[in-house]
Short mmCIF file of C-alpha atoms and ligand atoms in Angstrom, two decimals:
data_model
loop_
_atom_site.label_atom_id
_atom_site.label_comp_id
_atom_site.label_asym_id
_atom_site.label_seq_id
_atom_site.Cartn_x
_atom_site.Cartn_y
_atom_site.Cartn_z
CA MET A 1 122.36 93.96 67.38
CA ALA A 2 120.48 96.04 64.93
CA THR A 3 117.06 94.97 65.49
CA ASP A 4 118.19 95.09 69.28
CA SER A 5 118.39 98.44 69.12
CA TRP A 6 115.11 98.96 67.16
CA ALA A 7 113.33 97.30 69.62
CA LEU A 8 115.26 99.93 72.57
CA ALA A 9 113.86 102.83 70.38
CA VAL A 10 110.42 101.72 70.30
CA ASP A 11 110.17 100.55 73.64
CA GLU A 12 111.85 103.77 74.43
CA GLN A 13 109.34 105.84 72.34
CA GLU A 14 106.47 103.88 74.49
CA ALA A 15 107.26 104.57 77.51
CA ALA A 16 107.69 108.46 76.61
CA ALA A 17 104.46 108.43 75.32
CA GLU A 18 103.18 106.65 78.54
CA SER A 19 104.72 109.38 80.24
CA LEU A 20 103.06 111.75 78.32
CA SER A 21 100.07 110.48 78.77
CA ASN A 22 99.82 111.31 81.88
CA LEU A 23 98.36 114.37 80.38
CA HIS A 24 95.08 112.62 80.39
CA LEU A 25 94.20 114.82 83.82
CA LYS A 26 94.16 117.70 81.52
CA GLU A 27 91.00 116.96 79.38
CA GLU A 28 88.22 118.93 80.09
CA LYS A 29 85.76 117.68 82.45
CA ILE A 30 82.52 118.70 83.54
CA LYS A 31 81.10 118.11 87.08
CA PRO A 32 79.19 119.76 88.97
CA ASP A 33 80.37 122.60 92.50
CA THR A 34 78.89 121.72 95.74
CA ASN A 35 76.18 124.19 95.25
CA GLY A 36 75.05 122.48 92.28
CA ALA A 37 75.86 124.94 89.67
CA VAL A 38 77.88 122.95 86.88
CA VAL A 39 81.76 124.00 86.56
CA LYS A 40 83.11 123.51 83.42
CA THR A 41 87.38 122.93 84.41
CA SER A 42 90.25 122.29 82.36
CA ALA A 43 92.21 120.86 85.24
CA ASN A 44 95.41 122.29 84.22
CA ALA A 45 94.37 124.04 81.01
CA GLU A 46 97.73 125.51 80.64
CA LYS A 47 99.47 123.50 77.71
CA THR A 48 103.09 124.65 79.18
CA ASP A 49 102.72 123.22 82.33
CA GLU A 50 105.37 120.75 83.39
CA GLU A 51 105.09 117.05 82.88
CA GLU A 52 106.56 116.63 85.93
CA LYS A 53 103.83 118.29 87.50
CA GLU A 54 101.43 116.29 86.59
CA ASP A 55 103.19 113.10 86.99
CA ARG A 56 103.12 114.36 90.69
CA ALA A 57 99.75 115.54 90.59
CA ALA A 58 97.76 112.84 89.45
CA GLN A 59 100.09 110.22 91.39
CA SER A 60 98.93 112.17 94.60
CA LEU A 61 95.52 112.32 93.45
CA LEU A 62 95.73 108.91 92.68
CA ASN A 63 96.63 107.57 96.45
CA LYS A 64 94.25 110.04 97.96
CA LEU A 65 91.36 108.19 95.96
CA ILE A 66 92.61 104.60 97.02
CA ARG A 67 93.49 105.40 100.45
CA SER A 68 91.63 104.05 102.90
CA ASN A 69 93.34 104.19 106.31
CA LEU A 70 96.19 106.06 107.94
CA VAL A 71 99.76 105.41 107.02
CA ASP A 72 101.60 103.72 109.63
CA ASN A 73 105.38 105.33 110.55
CA THR A 74 107.25 104.19 113.30
CA ASN A 75 109.66 107.53 113.39
CA GLN A 76 110.14 110.45 115.33
CA VAL A 77 108.31 113.27 114.72
CA GLU A 78 111.11 116.32 114.67
CA VAL A 79 109.59 119.74 115.91
CA LEU A 80 111.44 122.70 115.15
CA GLN A 81 109.51 125.46 117.60
CA ARG A 82 109.89 129.35 116.21
CA ASP A 83 109.98 129.99 120.22
CA PRO A 84 112.82 127.28 121.12
CA ASN A 85 111.78 128.15 125.13
CA SER A 86 107.95 127.87 125.06
CA PRO A 87 107.22 124.49 125.76
CA LEU A 88 106.60 121.67 123.48
CA TYR A 89 102.83 120.28 123.57
CA SER A 90 101.42 116.97 122.20
CA VAL A 91 98.62 115.51 122.53
CA LYS A 92 97.41 112.04 122.71
CA SER A 93 93.57 112.55 121.68
CA PHE A 94 91.48 114.74 120.64
CA GLU A 95 89.47 115.75 123.45
CA GLU A 96 92.82 117.37 125.33
CA LEU A 97 92.66 120.09 122.05
CA ARG A 98 88.89 121.64 123.95
CA LEU A 99 87.79 122.02 120.14
CA LYS A 100 84.48 122.94 120.05
CA PRO A 101 81.71 120.16 120.21
CA GLN A 102 80.29 120.44 117.26
CA LEU A 103 84.14 120.02 115.45
CA LEU A 104 85.00 117.10 118.27
CA GLN A 105 81.80 115.21 117.24
CA GLY A 106 83.15 115.94 112.99
CA VAL A 107 86.67 113.87 113.91
CA TYR A 108 84.62 111.27 116.03
CA ALA A 109 82.32 110.73 112.93
CA MET A 110 84.94 110.32 110.40
CA GLY A 111 85.93 107.50 113.21
CA PHE A 112 89.06 109.26 114.28
CA ASN A 113 89.61 107.77 117.42
CA ARG A 114 93.20 109.76 118.34
CA PRO A 115 95.38 112.09 116.63
CA SER A 116 98.28 110.62 114.29
CA LYS A 117 101.76 111.25 114.92
CA ILE A 118 102.03 114.38 112.94
CA GLN A 119 98.38 115.63 114.38
CA GLU A 120 99.67 115.20 117.42
CA ASN A 121 102.42 117.59 117.35
CA ALA A 122 100.66 119.79 114.95
CA LEU A 123 97.90 120.55 115.96
CA PRO A 124 98.74 121.95 119.86
CA LEU A 125 100.49 124.71 117.64
CA MET A 126 98.03 125.49 115.05
CA LEU A 127 94.89 125.55 117.53
CA ALA A 128 97.39 127.52 120.36
CA GLU A 129 96.60 131.56 120.95
CA PRO A 130 97.83 132.99 119.33
CA PRO A 131 97.62 130.75 116.65
CA GLN A 132 101.08 129.70 115.06
CA ASN A 133 102.62 129.58 111.22
CA LEU A 134 103.83 126.10 110.53
CA ILE A 135 105.37 124.14 107.77
CA ALA A 136 104.82 120.38 108.17
CA GLN A 137 105.95 117.58 105.93
CA SER A 138 105.07 114.24 106.10
CA GLN A 139 104.46 111.20 103.55
CA SER A 140 101.26 111.14 101.55
CA GLY A 141 98.42 109.36 103.84
CA THR A 142 99.96 110.27 107.28
CA GLY A 143 97.01 112.62 108.11
CA LYS A 144 98.28 116.07 107.22
CA THR A 145 95.01 117.13 105.09
CA ALA A 146 92.63 116.15 108.18
CA ALA A 147 94.97 118.11 110.27
CA PHE A 148 94.48 121.29 108.27
CA VAL A 149 91.10 120.76 108.01
CA LEU A 150 90.47 120.79 111.79
CA ALA A 151 92.53 124.07 111.94
CA MET A 152 90.71 125.99 109.50
CA LEU A 153 87.17 124.75 110.87
CA SER A 154 88.27 125.56 114.63
CA GLN A 155 88.86 129.10 113.55
CA VAL A 156 85.77 129.50 110.93
CA GLU A 157 83.00 131.45 112.30
CA PRO A 158 80.01 130.46 110.47
CA ALA A 159 77.99 132.63 111.29
CA ASN A 160 79.77 135.33 109.44
CA LYS A 161 79.30 134.96 105.93
CA TYR A 162 82.06 135.70 104.37
CA PRO A 163 85.40 133.91 103.62
CA GLN A 164 87.79 133.62 106.33
CA CYS A 165 89.96 130.83 104.97
CA LEU A 166 91.64 130.24 102.13
CA CYS A 167 93.13 126.94 101.15
CA LEU A 168 95.24 126.27 97.66
CA SER A 169 95.77 123.15 95.45
CA PRO A 170 97.71 122.67 92.84
CA THR A 171 94.59 121.20 90.94
CA TYR A 172 91.07 121.28 90.99
CA GLU A 173 90.91 117.38 91.38
CA LEU A 174 92.90 117.39 94.35
CA ALA A 175 91.42 120.82 95.99
CA LEU A 176 87.60 118.90 95.57
CA GLN A 177 89.75 115.88 97.23
CA THR A 178 90.19 118.44 100.28
CA GLY A 179 86.57 120.04 99.46
CA LYS A 180 85.36 116.82 100.55
CA VAL A 181 87.22 116.27 103.90
CA ILE A 182 85.89 119.68 105.08
CA GLU A 183 82.56 119.16 104.30
CA GLN A 184 82.73 115.37 106.36
CA MET A 185 84.44 117.05 108.88
CA GLY A 186 82.47 119.99 109.39
CA LYS A 187 79.08 118.02 108.74
CA PHE A 188 77.63 119.78 112.49
CA TYR A 189 78.17 123.11 111.11
CA PRO A 190 74.90 123.42 109.19
CA GLU A 191 75.69 126.98 108.28
CA LEU A 192 78.78 126.55 107.41
CA LYS A 193 79.08 126.45 103.41
CA LEU A 194 82.51 126.06 100.91
CA ALA A 195 83.15 127.78 97.59
CA TYR A 196 85.47 126.74 95.29
CA ALA A 197 87.75 128.91 93.26
CA VAL A 198 88.90 126.95 89.81
CA ARG A 199 89.15 128.13 86.65
CA GLY A 200 85.51 127.71 84.49
CA ASN A 201 83.59 128.41 87.94
CA LYS A 202 82.23 131.91 86.93
CA LEU A 203 80.66 134.42 89.19
CA GLU A 204 78.78 137.96 88.44
CA ARG A 205 81.75 140.76 88.15
CA GLY A 206 81.12 142.91 91.42
CA GLN A 207 80.00 139.79 93.60
CA LYS A 208 81.01 139.25 97.01
CA ILE A 209 80.93 135.24 97.79
CA SER A 210 79.43 134.18 101.10
CA GLU A 211 80.92 131.14 101.52
CA GLN A 212 83.19 130.75 104.70
CA ILE A 213 85.83 128.49 103.36
CA VAL A 214 87.89 129.18 99.69
CA ILE A 215 89.73 126.38 98.46
CA GLY A 216 90.88 126.36 94.88
CA THR A 217 93.98 127.07 92.46
CA PRO A 218 96.37 129.45 92.66
CA GLY A 219 95.69 131.30 89.70
CA THR A 220 91.97 131.42 89.74
CA VAL A 221 91.81 132.41 93.80
CA LEU A 222 94.58 135.28 92.75
CA ASP A 223 91.75 136.71 90.46
CA TRP A 224 89.00 135.98 92.87
CA CYS A 225 91.11 138.42 95.57
CA SER A 226 92.98 141.10 93.09
CA LYS A 227 91.40 141.26 89.61
CA LEU A 228 87.49 140.05 90.39
CA LYS A 229 87.47 141.24 93.96
CA PHE A 230 85.28 138.07 95.08
CA ILE A 231 86.93 137.65 98.46
CA ASP A 232 88.73 140.26 100.71
CA PRO A 233 91.53 138.68 101.81
CA LYS A 234 91.55 140.92 104.09
CA LYS A 235 89.43 139.17 106.26
CA ILE A 236 91.06 135.28 105.80
CA LYS A 237 92.15 134.22 109.49
CA VAL A 238 93.78 130.98 107.60
CA PHE A 239 96.07 131.13 104.87
CA VAL A 240 96.91 127.00 103.94
CA LEU A 241 99.02 125.87 101.15
CA ASP A 242 98.25 122.28 100.77
CA GLU A 243 100.99 119.95 98.47
CA ALA A 244 103.69 122.50 98.68
CA ASP A 245 105.73 120.36 96.17
CA VAL A 246 103.71 119.30 93.87
CA MET A 247 102.69 123.17 93.62
CA ILE A 248 106.35 124.54 92.81
CA ALA A 249 106.55 122.18 90.14
CA THR A 250 105.00 124.72 88.46
CA GLN A 251 106.68 128.82 88.34
CA GLY A 252 103.05 130.20 88.06
CA HIS A 253 101.99 128.46 90.67
CA GLN A 254 104.91 129.95 93.15
CA ASP A 255 104.64 133.09 91.90
CA GLN A 256 100.56 133.30 92.71
CA SER A 257 100.74 131.73 95.65
CA ILE A 258 103.24 134.07 97.08
CA ARG A 259 101.27 137.22 95.67
CA ILE A 260 98.34 136.02 97.52
CA GLN A 261 99.89 135.34 100.68
CA ARG A 262 101.24 139.57 100.38
CA MET A 263 97.38 139.90 100.23
CA LEU A 264 96.92 138.52 103.09
CA PRO A 265 96.44 140.48 106.62
CA ARG A 266 99.78 139.93 109.16
CA ASN A 267 97.72 138.12 111.99
CA CYS A 268 96.49 135.74 109.31
CA GLN A 269 97.67 131.83 110.20
CA MET A 270 99.69 130.72 107.36
CA LEU A 271 100.06 126.99 107.34
CA LEU A 272 102.09 125.10 104.44
CA PHE A 273 102.03 121.45 104.37
CA SER A 274 104.39 118.79 102.03
CA ALA A 275 104.76 115.06 101.43
CA THR A 276 108.90 115.70 100.17
CA PHE A 277 111.12 118.40 101.46
CA GLU A 278 113.49 119.30 99.21
CA ASP A 279 115.63 122.36 98.46
CA SER A 280 112.95 123.98 96.16
CA VAL A 281 110.07 123.26 98.82
CA TRP A 282 112.00 124.40 101.61
CA LYS A 283 112.37 127.94 100.33
CA PHE A 284 109.20 128.58 98.78
CA ALA A 285 108.02 127.37 102.17
CA GLN A 286 109.69 129.85 103.53
CA LYS A 287 108.90 132.70 101.42
CA VAL A 288 105.24 132.19 101.95
CA VAL A 289 104.91 130.99 106.03
CA PRO A 290 106.41 133.60 108.30
CA ASP A 291 108.13 132.71 111.52
CA PRO A 292 107.44 129.47 110.99
CA ASN A 293 107.31 126.47 112.96
CA VAL A 294 108.55 122.85 111.08
CA ILE A 295 107.03 119.83 111.86
CA LYS A 296 109.03 116.48 110.22
CA LEU A 297 108.48 113.25 110.05
CA LYS A 298 110.79 111.20 107.95
CA ARG A 299 109.73 108.66 105.29
CA GLU A 300 109.58 105.16 106.95
CA GLU A 301 112.73 103.33 104.44
CA GLU A 302 112.31 100.41 102.65
CA THR A 303 114.60 97.42 103.38
CA LEU A 304 114.95 94.41 101.27
CA ASP A 305 115.61 92.15 104.07
CA THR A 306 112.59 90.53 104.21
CA ILE A 307 112.73 89.44 100.18
CA LYS A 308 113.86 86.67 98.16
CA GLN A 309 114.76 87.74 95.56
CA TYR A 310 115.35 85.34 92.16
CA TYR A 311 116.26 85.77 88.39
CA VAL A 312 115.42 83.45 85.62
CA LEU A 313 116.97 83.35 82.73
CA CYS A 314 115.23 83.45 79.09
CA SER A 315 115.56 83.91 75.76
CA SER A 316 112.70 85.69 74.33
CA ARG A 317 109.26 86.94 75.38
CA ASP A 318 107.67 83.95 75.19
CA GLU A 319 109.96 82.23 77.59
CA LYS A 320 109.57 84.52 80.16
CA PHE A 321 105.64 84.02 79.30
CA GLN A 322 106.45 80.58 80.22
CA ALA A 323 108.73 80.81 83.06
CA LEU A 324 105.49 82.51 84.91
CA CYS A 325 103.76 80.05 84.00
CA ASN A 326 105.85 77.66 85.80
CA LEU A 327 105.86 79.44 88.50
CA TYR A 328 102.53 80.02 88.87
CA GLY A 329 102.03 76.19 88.43
CA ALA A 330 104.33 75.06 91.03
CA ILE A 331 103.53 77.57 93.76
CA THR A 332 100.26 79.46 95.75
CA ILE A 333 100.53 82.94 94.80
CA ALA A 334 97.91 85.07 96.48
CA GLN A 335 98.23 87.90 94.75
CA ALA A 336 101.06 89.15 92.96
CA MET A 337 101.97 92.60 90.37
CA ILE A 338 103.44 92.31 87.19
CA PHE A 339 105.49 94.86 86.10
CA CYS A 340 106.43 95.10 82.25
CA HIS A 341 108.49 98.12 80.56
CA THR A 342 105.65 99.38 78.22
CA ARG A 343 102.28 99.52 77.67
CA LYS A 344 102.04 97.65 74.90
CA THR A 345 104.12 94.59 76.65
CA ALA A 346 101.34 95.03 79.81
CA SER A 347 98.57 94.63 77.58
CA TRP A 348 99.67 91.60 75.82
CA LEU A 349 100.78 89.96 79.18
CA ALA A 350 97.76 90.52 80.23
CA ALA A 351 95.50 89.20 77.44
CA GLU A 352 97.43 85.83 77.76
CA LEU A 353 97.07 85.06 81.69
CA SER A 354 93.66 85.60 81.13
CA LYS A 355 93.72 83.00 78.60
CA GLU A 356 95.41 80.93 80.54
CA GLY A 357 92.44 81.56 83.72
CA HIS A 358 94.08 84.06 85.58
CA GLN A 359 91.71 86.81 86.84
CA VAL A 360 93.90 89.78 86.07
CA ALA A 361 93.70 93.47 86.09
CA LEU A 362 95.93 95.87 84.03
CA LEU A 363 96.74 98.88 85.03
CA SER A 364 97.81 100.90 82.06
CA GLY A 365 98.84 104.95 81.30
CA GLU A 366 95.60 105.56 78.72
CA MET A 367 93.34 105.01 81.30
CA MET A 368 92.42 108.35 83.17
CA VAL A 369 93.02 108.85 87.26
CA GLU A 370 89.66 107.82 88.63
CA GLN A 371 89.72 104.78 86.54
CA ARG A 372 93.52 103.79 87.68
CA ALA A 373 92.18 103.92 91.12
CA ALA A 374 89.20 101.99 90.36
CA VAL A 375 91.33 98.92 89.17
CA ILE A 376 93.62 99.23 92.06
CA GLU A 377 90.28 99.16 94.47
CA ARG A 378 89.41 95.82 92.83
CA PHE A 379 92.83 94.31 93.14
CA ARG A 380 92.90 95.68 96.96
CA GLU A 381 89.74 93.58 97.90
CA GLY A 382 90.84 90.48 96.02
CA LYS A 383 88.57 90.55 92.87
CA GLU A 384 91.83 89.84 90.35
CA LYS A 385 94.20 88.24 91.84
CA VAL A 386 97.06 89.29 89.14
CA LEU A 387 98.20 93.14 88.49
CA VAL A 388 99.85 93.96 85.35
CA THR A 389 101.38 97.36 85.06
CA THR A 390 104.13 99.64 83.50
CA ASN A 391 106.28 101.26 86.08
CA VAL A 392 105.00 104.98 85.45
CA CYS A 393 101.27 104.03 85.95
CA ALA A 394 102.25 102.05 89.30
CA ARG A 395 104.89 104.80 90.67
CA GLY A 396 104.34 105.24 94.13
CA ILE A 397 101.52 102.92 94.46
CA ASP A 398 101.33 100.84 97.74
CA VAL A 399 99.22 97.60 98.07
CA GLU A 400 100.44 96.22 100.85
CA GLN A 401 99.16 92.38 100.46
CA VAL A 402 101.09 91.76 97.67
CA SER A 403 103.61 89.07 98.69
CA VAL A 404 105.15 88.31 94.95
CA VAL A 405 106.37 90.89 92.72
CA ILE A 406 107.20 89.91 89.37
CA ASN A 407 109.68 92.09 87.21
CA PHE A 408 108.93 90.87 83.92
CA ASP A 409 111.05 93.30 82.88
CA LEU A 410 113.65 95.11 84.80
CA PRO A 411 113.39 99.13 86.05
CA VAL A 412 115.76 101.34 83.74
CA ASP A 413 115.48 105.37 83.53
CA LYS A 414 115.53 107.31 80.32
CA ASP A 415 119.08 106.18 79.82
CA ARG A 416 118.58 102.90 80.25
CA ASN A 417 120.14 102.55 83.42
CA PRO A 418 119.40 100.21 86.69
CA ASP A 419 116.45 102.84 88.56
CA ASN A 420 117.54 101.11 91.91
CA GLU A 421 114.88 103.45 93.15
CA THR A 422 112.30 101.62 91.57
CA TYR A 423 113.17 98.54 92.35
CA LEU A 424 113.22 99.03 95.17
CA HIS A 425 110.08 100.59 96.04
CA ARG A 426 108.43 97.97 93.56
CA ILE A 427 109.83 94.80 95.90
CA GLY A 428 111.08 96.78 99.14
CA ARG A 429 108.87 96.58 102.44
CA THR A 430 109.04 98.63 105.42
CA GLY A 431 111.19 96.23 108.00
CA ARG A 432 109.05 96.91 110.74
CA PHE A 433 105.89 94.33 109.74
CA GLY A 434 108.90 91.75 109.04
CA LYS A 435 106.59 90.25 106.09
CA ARG A 436 108.18 88.16 103.82
CA GLY A 437 107.88 88.87 100.18
CA LEU A 438 109.36 87.30 97.01
CA ALA A 439 110.99 88.85 94.23
CA VAL A 440 111.06 87.19 90.77
CA ASN A 441 113.10 89.25 87.78
CA MET A 442 112.97 88.28 84.11
CA VAL A 443 115.97 88.43 82.48
CA ASP A 444 116.39 88.14 78.47
CA SER A 445 119.67 89.57 77.07
CA LYS A 446 123.18 90.48 77.74
CA HIS A 447 122.03 93.59 78.26
CA SER A 448 118.78 92.98 81.73
CA MET A 449 121.98 91.07 82.96
CA ASN A 450 123.82 93.77 83.35
CA ILE A 451 121.43 95.35 84.79
CA LEU A 452 120.40 92.79 87.09
CA ASN A 453 124.36 92.67 88.11
CA ARG A 454 124.23 96.87 88.77
CA ILE A 455 121.21 96.14 90.96
CA GLN A 456 122.90 93.43 92.73
CA GLU A 457 126.05 95.59 93.80
CA HIS A 458 124.17 98.72 94.35
CA PHE A 459 122.17 97.01 97.09
CA ASN A 460 124.74 94.35 98.13
CA LYS A 461 122.56 91.90 98.03
CA LYS A 462 122.48 88.65 96.24
CA ILE A 463 119.98 87.71 93.66
CA GLU A 464 119.62 83.90 93.13
CA ARG A 465 118.91 82.43 89.95
CA LEU A 466 116.35 80.76 89.70
CA ASP A 467 115.41 77.39 86.94
CA THR A 468 111.59 77.60 86.99
CA ASP A 469 112.31 74.35 84.49
CA ASP A 470 112.96 72.60 87.61
CA LEU A 471 109.39 72.37 89.71
CA ASP A 472 111.21 71.18 92.85
CA GLU A 473 113.61 74.17 92.71
CA ILE A 474 110.81 76.58 92.64
CA GLU A 475 108.57 74.83 95.48
CA LYS A 476 111.53 75.26 97.98
CA ILE A 477 111.57 78.94 97.07
CA ALA A 478 108.23 78.93 98.34
CA ASN A 479 108.48 77.93 102.16
N1 ATP B 501 93.77 110.41 113.62
C1 ATP B 501 93.15 109.98 112.46
N2 ATP B 501 92.92 108.77 113.18
C2 ATP B 501 92.30 107.56 111.83
N3 ATP B 501 92.14 107.96 110.66
C3 ATP B 501 92.57 109.40 110.46
C4 ATP B 501 93.64 110.35 110.86
N4 ATP B 501 93.73 111.30 110.64
C5 ATP B 501 93.67 111.20 109.13
N5 ATP B 501 93.04 109.84 108.75
C6 ATP B 501 92.45 109.30 107.51
O1 ATP B 501 94.11 108.62 107.14
C7 ATP B 501 93.86 108.74 105.73
C8 ATP B 501 94.88 109.83 105.41
O2 ATP B 501 94.93 110.90 105.97
P1 ATP B 501 94.93 112.35 105.35
O3 ATP B 501 94.20 112.33 104.07
O4 ATP B 501 95.07 113.25 106.17
O5 ATP B 501 96.47 112.35 104.50
P2 ATP B 501 97.76 113.51 103.82
O6 ATP B 501 99.05 113.16 105.21
O7 ATP B 501 96.92 114.77 104.37
O8 ATP B 501 98.10 112.40 102.58
P3 ATP B 501 97.95 113.32 101.51
O9 ATP B 501 99.32 113.66 101.44
O10 ATP B 501 97.73 112.52 100.37
O11 ATP B 501 96.80 114.75 101.45
C9 ATP B 501 92.55 109.52 105.63
O12 ATP B 501 91.23 108.29 105.30
C10 ATP B 501 92.09 109.97 106.53
O13 ATP B 501 90.97 109.85 106.59
#
């Protein structure tokens, strides 16, 4: 149908625009650095930066902003030691690590009682004498940042007023988050200072910096180490490359990181962290970290086993909305997430639901990352009961207490094929909680029926039809 294809084209354009809107991160901001000086920074000023990197950096930042706890993971940690004959240590307590008292105090002040899964193995390796190199991969939230911050703080000599630890981050915002962890964990070291090597943080030429830890983006760090000579790279004892997977999405960052690494002394400890481990990350990691020990923690898999899945046949957007109202009228829904394909549909739906008296939060692509984090935070706290969002915006966000997920539009990729991975991520649960969930898919065209069928086939799981005009039937699904 002509109107259908026109509508599709509009939808696609909107979805593309949404994805592009993540470029908001590039906007110029004024922020103070830790010394109180004003730093003018355009987080990713290079207009040539790939969108992919923007997405990943924004997602990573969002995850950090909204996370309050360790992400649980029951998988086994895989450890590949550089020297397979040396004993493999793992620790169950922070005391076993024989940390300096003020560092142990810092760890406890953060509320950490025991090492996380990845920390159990990574910390003894990183704190060994002589310190060992490490490549570590585990999903976001499993304690990597805390681990390498602890490694840096245990090596730093606060009395020496020159940079001894260098940490590379893909963006200024991410660098700032790591900086906060360093400040918290290192708060019992009164002499310890941090410098941010980010674009816009202008120092006078010929100056040497006295801060013991420098954290920054690769381009500026490279300038500070070479052209501007603010840092003597030969005095660096610990080099950390964080978020390697986000980092490598930018060609420039890879080369710059490698050039920085080449300036460091041979006995400098090299550490690399990544949430994912594609081939490209692994190749890069091996270039930056010689003779590494490798630690991997597989992501906990999501499953559809504990989810009841339904679909509702509708003939228009208004009918989908009506079906949604019927659902709400018949069952008690504590908190729900509703996914739409475009921003426009999401705002329309949020407005309609508000008119019906629902407390609705809207997560939209035009929001800055910090605003998005605030919306998610409010929803988590239960201040709003419904979160309406688009796929692009909510990718990678976990809100564990949500038991009902509505696909107002089914997830499709840019070629309008089923996006199975997104479907699984939206409604899947990690099996171990055994939490039950309910997923309702709205189907309003032959095309979306076809998508639904293909999703069923892919997961080999039946999605039952639900008649939302039949209240008895709806009540049954809630039990
Ligand atoms: N041993 C621990 N005990 C309790 N909480 C911890 C521990 N280690 C880290 N955390 C907390 O868990 C959360 C996630 O930790 P962290 O930021 O170090 O993870 P990450 O793997 O670096 O995540 P990302 O990849 O997003 O940077 C943080 O809130 C952190 O304070």
